[in-house]
Short mmCIF file of the C-alpha atoms (twelve columns), coordinates in Angstrom:
data_MODEL
# 
_entry.id   MODEL 
# 
loop_
_atom_site.group_PDB 
_atom_site.id 
_atom_site.type_symbol 
_atom_site.label_atom_id 
_atom_site.label_alt_id 
_atom_site.label_comp_id 
_atom_site.label_asym_id 
_atom_site.label_seq_id 
_atom_site.Cartn_x 
_atom_site.Cartn_y 
_atom_site.Cartn_z 
_atom_site.pdbx_PDB_model_num 
ATOM 1   C CA . UNK A 1   -52.019 -27.707 68.327 1 
ATOM 2   C CA . UNK A 2   -50.951 -24.267 69.521 1 
ATOM 3   C CA . UNK A 3   -47.337 -23.775 70.485 1 
ATOM 4   C CA . UNK A 4   -46.775 -22.589 74.048 1 
ATOM 5   C CA . UNK A 5   -46.096 -18.905 74.498 1 
ATOM 6   C CA . UNK A 6   -42.441 -18.203 75.229 1 
ATOM 7   C CA . UNK A 7   -42.117 -15.925 78.250 1 
ATOM 8   C CA . UNK A 8   -38.602 -14.535 78.580 1 
ATOM 9   C CA . UNK A 9   -37.938 -13.644 82.222 1 
ATOM 10  C CA . UNK A 10  -35.293 -10.971 82.752 1 
ATOM 11  C CA . UNK A 11  -33.991 -9.702  86.056 1 
ATOM 12  C CA . UNK A 12  -34.605 -6.012  85.416 1 
ATOM 13  C CA . UNK A 13  -32.445 -3.024  86.313 1 
ATOM 14  C CA . UNK A 14  -32.598 0.670   87.148 1 
ATOM 15  C CA . UNK A 15  -30.224 1.121   84.204 1 
ATOM 16  C CA . UNK A 16  -32.392 1.751   81.116 1 
ATOM 17  C CA . UNK A 17  -29.820 0.042   78.881 1 
ATOM 18  C CA . UNK A 18  -30.722 -3.298  80.488 1 
ATOM 19  C CA . UNK A 19  -34.374 -3.367  79.421 1 
ATOM 20  C CA . UNK A 20  -33.524 -1.918  76.001 1 
ATOM 21  C CA . UNK A 21  -31.037 -4.738  75.387 1 
ATOM 22  C CA . UNK A 22  -33.499 -7.390  76.574 1 
ATOM 23  C CA . UNK A 23  -36.115 -6.058  74.163 1 
ATOM 24  C CA . UNK A 24  -33.573 -6.046  71.310 1 
ATOM 25  C CA . UNK A 25  -32.792 -9.700  72.036 1 
ATOM 26  C CA . UNK A 26  -36.471 -10.648 72.142 1 
ATOM 27  C CA . UNK A 27  -37.036 -8.912  68.812 1 
ATOM 28  C CA . UNK A 28  -34.249 -11.013 67.330 1 
ATOM 29  C CA . UNK A 29  -35.838 -14.182 68.703 1 
ATOM 30  C CA . UNK A 30  -39.137 -13.197 67.096 1 
ATOM 31  C CA . UNK A 31  -37.396 -12.570 63.787 1 
ATOM 32  C CA . UNK A 32  -35.912 -16.082 63.879 1 
ATOM 33  C CA . UNK A 33  -39.270 -17.707 64.661 1 
ATOM 34  C CA . UNK A 34  -42.035 -15.505 63.208 1 
ATOM 35  C CA . UNK A 35  -44.876 -17.839 64.177 1 
ATOM 36  C CA . UNK A 36  -43.887 -18.011 67.842 1 
ATOM 37  C CA . UNK A 37  -45.439 -15.646 70.353 1 
ATOM 38  C CA . UNK A 38  -42.690 -14.255 72.606 1 
ATOM 39  C CA . UNK A 39  -43.419 -12.096 75.659 1 
ATOM 40  C CA . UNK A 40  -41.067 -10.428 78.124 1 
ATOM 41  C CA . UNK A 41  -41.477 -10.080 81.881 1 
ATOM 42  C CA . UNK A 42  -39.164 -8.596  84.513 1 
ATOM 43  C CA . UNK A 43  -38.569 -9.731  88.094 1 
ATOM 44  C CA . UNK A 44  -37.815 -6.227  89.348 1 
ATOM 45  C CA . UNK A 45  -37.402 -2.559  88.408 1 
ATOM 46  C CA . UNK A 46  -38.990 -2.751  84.932 1 
ATOM 47  C CA . UNK A 47  -42.432 -3.396  83.510 1 
ATOM 48  C CA . UNK A 48  -44.222 -5.505  82.585 1 
ATOM 49  C CA . UNK A 49  -43.734 -7.717  85.617 1 
ATOM 50  C CA . UNK A 50  -43.721 -11.496 85.227 1 
ATOM 51  C CA . UNK A 51  -46.872 -11.663 87.359 1 
ATOM 52  C CA . UNK A 52  -48.620 -9.106  85.167 1 
ATOM 53  C CA . UNK A 53  -47.730 -10.903 81.924 1 
ATOM 54  C CA . UNK A 54  -48.951 -14.244 83.271 1 
ATOM 55  C CA . UNK A 55  -52.249 -12.726 84.402 1 
ATOM 56  C CA . UNK A 56  -52.736 -11.103 80.993 1 
ATOM 57  C CA . UNK A 57  -52.025 -14.366 79.174 1 
ATOM 58  C CA . UNK A 58  -54.506 -16.180 81.397 1 
ATOM 59  C CA . UNK A 59  -57.167 -13.538 80.721 1 
ATOM 60  C CA . UNK A 60  -56.624 -14.036 76.971 1 
ATOM 61  C CA . UNK A 61  -57.228 -17.763 77.296 1 
ATOM 62  C CA . UNK A 62  -53.611 -18.860 76.849 1 
ATOM 63  C CA . UNK A 63  -53.016 -22.165 78.621 1 
ATOM 64  C CA . UNK A 64  -49.438 -23.240 77.821 1 
ATOM 65  C CA . UNK A 65  -46.367 -21.187 78.646 1 
ATOM 66  C CA . UNK A 66  -42.652 -21.907 78.579 1 
ATOM 67  C CA . UNK A 67  -40.955 -19.603 81.086 1 
ATOM 68  C CA . UNK A 68  -37.330 -19.047 80.121 1 
ATOM 69  C CA . UNK A 69  -34.917 -17.448 82.618 1 
ATOM 70  C CA . UNK A 70  -32.687 -14.954 80.837 1 
ATOM 71  C CA . UNK A 71  -29.710 -16.134 82.878 1 
ATOM 72  C CA . UNK A 72  -26.358 -17.679 82.028 1 
ATOM 73  C CA . UNK A 73  -26.062 -19.877 85.133 1 
ATOM 74  C CA . UNK A 74  -28.375 -21.646 87.560 1 
ATOM 75  C CA . UNK A 75  -27.901 -19.335 90.523 1 
ATOM 76  C CA . UNK A 76  -30.405 -18.008 93.084 1 
ATOM 77  C CA . UNK A 77  -32.769 -16.386 90.605 1 
ATOM 78  C CA . UNK A 78  -33.229 -19.584 88.595 1 
ATOM 79  C CA . UNK A 79  -33.479 -21.817 91.666 1 
ATOM 80  C CA . UNK A 80  -35.639 -19.666 93.934 1 
ATOM 81  C CA . UNK A 81  -36.936 -16.323 92.648 1 
ATOM 82  C CA . UNK A 82  -38.369 -17.479 89.342 1 
ATOM 83  C CA . UNK A 83  -40.012 -20.696 90.649 1 
ATOM 84  C CA . UNK A 84  -41.604 -18.625 93.421 1 
ATOM 85  C CA . UNK A 85  -43.086 -16.147 90.948 1 
ATOM 86  C CA . UNK A 86  -44.311 -18.926 88.657 1 
ATOM 87  C CA . UNK A 87  -45.933 -20.726 91.604 1 
ATOM 88  C CA . UNK A 88  -48.211 -17.703 92.056 1 
ATOM 89  C CA . UNK A 89  -49.420 -17.772 88.436 1 
ATOM 90  C CA . UNK A 90  -53.103 -18.278 87.614 1 
ATOM 91  C CA . UNK A 91  -53.853 -21.989 88.143 1 
ATOM 92  C CA . UNK A 92  -55.240 -22.532 84.648 1 
ATOM 93  C CA . UNK A 93  -51.827 -21.848 83.120 1 
ATOM 94  C CA . UNK A 94  -49.602 -24.839 82.411 1 
ATOM 95  C CA . UNK A 95  -46.090 -23.475 82.863 1 
ATOM 96  C CA . UNK A 96  -42.800 -25.225 82.217 1 
ATOM 97  C CA . UNK A 97  -39.606 -23.509 83.340 1 
ATOM 98  C CA . UNK A 98  -36.882 -23.858 80.726 1 
ATOM 99  C CA . UNK A 99  -33.232 -24.294 81.564 1 
ATOM 100 C CA . UNK A 100 -30.942 -21.277 81.799 1 
ATOM 101 C CA . UNK A 101 -28.965 -20.342 78.704 1 
ATOM 102 C CA . UNK A 102 -25.525 -21.539 79.725 1 
ATOM 103 C CA . UNK A 103 -23.406 -23.385 79.182 1 
ATOM 104 C CA . UNK A 104 -23.701 -23.678 75.410 1 
ATOM 105 C CA . UNK A 105 -21.271 -23.806 72.471 1 
ATOM 106 C CA . UNK A 106 -23.382 -21.076 70.890 1 
ATOM 107 C CA . UNK A 107 -22.540 -18.748 73.764 1 
ATOM 108 C CA . UNK A 108 -18.824 -19.344 73.157 1 
ATOM 109 C CA . UNK A 109 -19.445 -18.411 69.522 1 
ATOM 110 C CA . UNK A 110 -21.203 -15.243 70.674 1 
ATOM 111 C CA . UNK A 111 -18.266 -14.351 72.933 1 
ATOM 112 C CA . UNK A 112 -15.878 -14.739 70.018 1 
ATOM 113 C CA . UNK A 113 -18.177 -12.670 67.794 1 
ATOM 114 C CA . UNK A 114 -17.953 -9.825  70.301 1 
ATOM 115 C CA . UNK A 115 -14.152 -10.108 70.540 1 
ATOM 116 C CA . UNK A 116 -13.784 -10.016 66.765 1 
ATOM 117 C CA . UNK A 117 -16.120 -7.014  66.592 1 
ATOM 118 C CA . UNK A 118 -13.804 -5.341  69.140 1 
ATOM 119 C CA . UNK A 119 -10.805 -5.760  66.834 1 
ATOM 120 C CA . UNK A 120 -9.338  -9.241  67.263 1 
ATOM 121 C CA . UNK A 121 -9.059  -11.748 64.419 1 
ATOM 122 C CA . UNK A 122 -8.974  -15.561 64.460 1 
ATOM 123 C CA . UNK A 123 -5.238  -15.323 63.775 1 
ATOM 124 C CA . UNK A 124 -4.797  -13.560 67.136 1 
ATOM 125 C CA . UNK A 125 -6.167  -16.425 69.210 1 
ATOM 126 C CA . UNK A 126 -2.970  -18.303 69.988 1 
ATOM 127 C CA . UNK A 127 -1.241  -15.174 71.299 1 
ATOM 128 C CA . UNK A 128 -4.188  -13.646 73.160 1 
ATOM 129 C CA . UNK A 129 -5.207  -14.284 76.753 1 
ATOM 130 C CA . UNK A 130 -8.883  -13.784 77.497 1 
ATOM 131 C CA . UNK A 131 -10.610 -12.822 80.723 1 
ATOM 132 C CA . UNK A 132 -14.067 -14.416 80.874 1 
ATOM 133 C CA . UNK A 133 -15.682 -11.764 83.044 1 
ATOM 134 C CA . UNK A 134 -19.009 -12.656 84.633 1 
ATOM 135 C CA . UNK A 135 -21.247 -10.844 87.102 1 
ATOM 136 C CA . UNK A 136 -20.368 -13.261 89.903 1 
ATOM 137 C CA . UNK A 137 -22.476 -15.261 92.328 1 
ATOM 138 C CA . UNK A 138 -22.426 -16.648 95.852 1 
ATOM 139 C CA . UNK A 139 -23.722 -19.940 94.440 1 
ATOM 140 C CA . UNK A 140 -20.867 -22.499 94.149 1 
ATOM 141 C CA . UNK A 141 -22.604 -24.258 91.248 1 
ATOM 142 C CA . UNK A 142 -22.686 -21.044 89.223 1 
ATOM 143 C CA . UNK A 143 -19.011 -20.315 89.947 1 
ATOM 144 C CA . UNK A 144 -18.028 -23.851 88.963 1 
ATOM 145 C CA . UNK A 145 -19.902 -23.511 85.664 1 
ATOM 146 C CA . UNK A 146 -18.048 -20.285 84.801 1 
ATOM 147 C CA . UNK A 147 -14.717 -21.968 85.561 1 
ATOM 148 C CA . UNK A 148 -15.645 -24.904 83.331 1 
ATOM 149 C CA . UNK A 149 -16.706 -22.563 80.500 1 
ATOM 150 C CA . UNK A 150 -13.285 -20.888 80.742 1 
ATOM 151 C CA . UNK A 151 -11.514 -24.268 80.572 1 
ATOM 152 C CA . UNK A 152 -13.581 -25.355 77.581 1 
ATOM 153 C CA . UNK A 153 -13.011 -22.081 75.756 1 
ATOM 154 C CA . UNK A 154 -9.265  -22.318 76.324 1 
ATOM 155 C CA . UNK A 155 -9.237  -25.563 74.333 1 
ATOM 156 C CA . UNK A 156 -10.480 -23.749 71.220 1 
ATOM 157 C CA . UNK A 157 -7.067  -22.160 70.701 1 
ATOM 158 C CA . UNK A 158 -6.654  -19.115 72.959 1 
ATOM 159 C CA . UNK A 159 -3.308  -18.540 74.672 1 
ATOM 160 C CA . UNK A 160 -5.122  -18.739 78.024 1 
ATOM 161 C CA . UNK A 161 -8.580  -18.041 79.455 1 
ATOM 162 C CA . UNK A 162 -9.160  -16.899 83.031 1 
ATOM 163 C CA . UNK A 163 -12.548 -16.500 84.735 1 
ATOM 164 C CA . UNK A 164 -13.211 -13.288 86.673 1 
ATOM 165 C CA . UNK A 165 -16.148 -11.948 88.668 1 
ATOM 166 C CA . UNK A 166 -17.588 -8.488  89.239 1 
ATOM 167 C CA . UNK A 167 -19.065 -9.422  92.628 1 
ATOM 168 C CA . UNK A 168 -19.239 -12.141 95.306 1 
ATOM 169 C CA . UNK A 169 -16.206 -14.096 94.059 1 
ATOM 170 C CA . UNK A 170 -12.590 -13.560 93.086 1 
ATOM 171 C CA . UNK A 171 -10.583 -12.786 91.058 1 
ATOM 172 C CA . UNK A 172 -11.807 -9.413  89.800 1 
ATOM 173 C CA . UNK A 173 -11.363 -8.519  86.137 1 
ATOM 174 C CA . UNK A 174 -8.292  -6.349  86.732 1 
ATOM 175 C CA . UNK A 175 -6.581  -9.157  88.684 1 
ATOM 176 C CA . UNK A 176 -7.200  -11.638 85.865 1 
ATOM 177 C CA . UNK A 177 -5.848  -9.150  83.301 1 
ATOM 178 C CA . UNK A 178 -2.611  -8.887  85.305 1 
ATOM 179 C CA . UNK A 179 -2.371  -12.686 85.646 1 
ATOM 180 C CA . UNK A 180 -2.529  -13.066 81.877 1 
ATOM 181 C CA . UNK A 181 0.111   -10.372 81.406 1 
ATOM 182 C CA . UNK A 182 2.350   -12.261 83.845 1 
ATOM 183 C CA . UNK A 183 1.823   -15.445 81.827 1 
ATOM 184 C CA . UNK A 184 3.377   -13.703 78.835 1 
ATOM 185 C CA . UNK A 185 0.322   -13.439 76.553 1 
ATOM 186 C CA . UNK A 186 1.088   -10.975 73.762 1 
ATOM 187 C CA . UNK A 187 -2.244  -9.256  74.281 1 
ATOM 188 C CA . UNK A 188 -5.078  -9.469  76.794 1 
ATOM 189 C CA . UNK A 189 -8.772  -9.233  75.972 1 
ATOM 190 C CA . UNK A 190 -11.775 -9.013  78.274 1 
ATOM 191 C CA . UNK A 191 -14.960 -10.783 77.194 1 
ATOM 192 C CA . UNK A 192 -17.961 -9.902  79.390 1 
ATOM 193 C CA . UNK A 193 -20.011 -13.052 79.975 1 
ATOM 194 C CA . UNK A 194 -23.116 -10.991 80.662 1 
ATOM 195 C CA . UNK A 195 -26.270 -10.451 78.677 1 
ATOM 196 C CA . UNK A 196 -27.022 -6.760  79.130 1 
ATOM 197 C CA . UNK A 197 -25.424 -3.540  80.363 1 
ATOM 198 C CA . UNK A 198 -25.826 -2.443  83.958 1 
ATOM 199 C CA . UNK A 199 -24.015 -1.853  87.251 1 
ATOM 200 C CA . UNK A 200 -21.898 -5.022  87.291 1 
ATOM 201 C CA . UNK A 201 -21.029 -4.935  83.576 1 
ATOM 202 C CA . UNK A 202 -19.847 -1.354  84.133 1 
ATOM 203 C CA . UNK A 203 -17.609 -2.660  86.923 1 
ATOM 204 C CA . UNK A 204 -16.210 -5.234  84.466 1 
ATOM 205 C CA . UNK A 205 -15.509 -2.438  81.984 1 
ATOM 206 C CA . UNK A 206 -13.599 -0.445  84.598 1 
ATOM 207 C CA . UNK A 207 -11.605 -3.551  85.505 1 
ATOM 208 C CA . UNK A 208 -10.676 -3.967  81.843 1 
ATOM 209 C CA . UNK A 209 -8.858  -0.610  81.709 1 
ATOM 210 C CA . UNK A 210 -5.430  -2.272  81.380 1 
ATOM 211 C CA . UNK A 211 -6.553  -4.799  78.749 1 
ATOM 212 C CA . UNK A 212 -5.753  -4.375  75.062 1 
ATOM 213 C CA . UNK A 213 -9.267  -5.274  73.928 1 
ATOM 214 C CA . UNK A 214 -12.647 -5.121  75.665 1 
ATOM 215 C CA . UNK A 215 -15.627 -6.745  73.996 1 
ATOM 216 C CA . UNK A 216 -19.229 -5.654  74.334 1 
ATOM 217 C CA . UNK A 217 -21.843 -7.582  76.333 1 
ATOM 218 C CA . UNK A 218 -23.514 -10.523 74.589 1 
ATOM 219 C CA . UNK A 219 -26.791 -8.645  74.137 1 
ATOM 220 C CA . UNK A 220 -28.854 -9.510  71.058 1 
ATOM 221 C CA . UNK A 221 -26.155 -11.586 69.359 1 
ATOM 222 C CA . UNK A 222 -27.804 -14.041 66.943 1 
ATOM 223 C CA . UNK A 223 -26.186 -16.974 68.756 1 
ATOM 224 C CA . UNK A 224 -27.855 -15.911 72.016 1 
ATOM 225 C CA . UNK A 225 -31.240 -15.763 70.295 1 
ATOM 226 C CA . UNK A 226 -30.679 -19.281 68.962 1 
ATOM 227 C CA . UNK A 227 -29.902 -20.547 72.470 1 
ATOM 228 C CA . UNK A 228 -33.216 -19.117 73.684 1 
ATOM 229 C CA . UNK A 229 -35.042 -21.044 70.985 1 
ATOM 230 C CA . UNK A 230 -33.100 -24.232 71.800 1 
ATOM 231 C CA . UNK A 231 -34.095 -23.974 75.471 1 
ATOM 232 C CA . UNK A 232 -37.705 -23.329 74.455 1 
ATOM 233 C CA . UNK A 233 -37.810 -26.443 72.291 1 
ATOM 234 C CA . UNK A 234 -36.182 -28.554 75.000 1 
ATOM 235 C CA . UNK A 235 -38.764 -27.395 77.539 1 
ATOM 236 C CA . UNK A 236 -41.752 -28.163 75.328 1 
ATOM 237 C CA . UNK A 237 -40.398 -31.518 74.123 1 
ATOM 238 C CA . UNK A 238 -41.705 -33.617 77.090 1 
ATOM 239 C CA . UNK A 239 -45.252 -32.386 76.551 1 
ATOM 240 C CA . UNK A 240 -45.038 -33.061 72.828 1 
ATOM 241 C CA . UNK A 241 -43.923 -36.614 73.580 1 
ATOM 242 C CA . UNK A 242 -46.820 -37.081 76.008 1 
ATOM 243 C CA . UNK A 243 -49.256 -35.923 73.318 1 
ATOM 244 C CA . UNK A 244 -47.675 -38.191 70.722 1 
ATOM 245 C CA . UNK A 245 -46.591 -35.239 68.601 1 
# 
C-alpha cells in the first residue's frame, strides 16, 4: 500500500526568507523519512500554489494526500482558508487535513534549542525570564493556546515566561520584556514562536531590542521536522485502521 503524499501548506510571504526557510524545513523532513514523498504548496505570494500542487498530483495518478498546515495554532488559516482551498481539489484525490503543529513538547524543545544557540545554557534557566513572542491572532482560541504554552514552559524551570504578540493582541514583545525586568529576572530572553522570517518576526526582533538574548525563529529545527511527521502519522492513522493495516 502506498503511503499518502505529505503536502506541507505554508502561508507564503513577499519576504524571500520565508519560502527559503519553509524549503529548508521540508528538506529536513525528507531526510528524516527518505521513503516519504513530501511536497510544498503556498496559500499566497509564492509558488507553487496549493491548488497547482494538488492538480499536478492528480494528473500523476496520486490518490491519497495528507495536507499539513504549517501553522502553530488553529487560527483563521487552519479553520477557513486551507479547508476552502482543499475543497476545490480534484475530486479523485482523497485528502485528509492534519492538525496544526502546536502545541507540542517538541516545539518547547525547539524553542530551548534556539535559546541555547543564542547563548543561554541550561544553568541560566532559573534566573532567566523568557518572552514567548508569537505573530498574534484575532482568534481567541489561538491566543489561549499561546498563553497555555507559556504556562507549561514556565514549569520546566524558567524564572518566568510571558506571552507576547506582534499583531492583533497585547502585550507586545517590548512590553513583556519590561514586565520581566520589573519582576527581577536576572536576564531576559526573547524566543520567537514563529516558523519563518518575515514582517511580523521582524517586528518581534525590534521589540526585543532591550532583551539580553534574542533567539532565532524555529525554522528547520529537527524537533519541528519531527512534529510534522507526527502530525502526518496521526492524520493517516484512521485510514490505516479502516484498511486493517
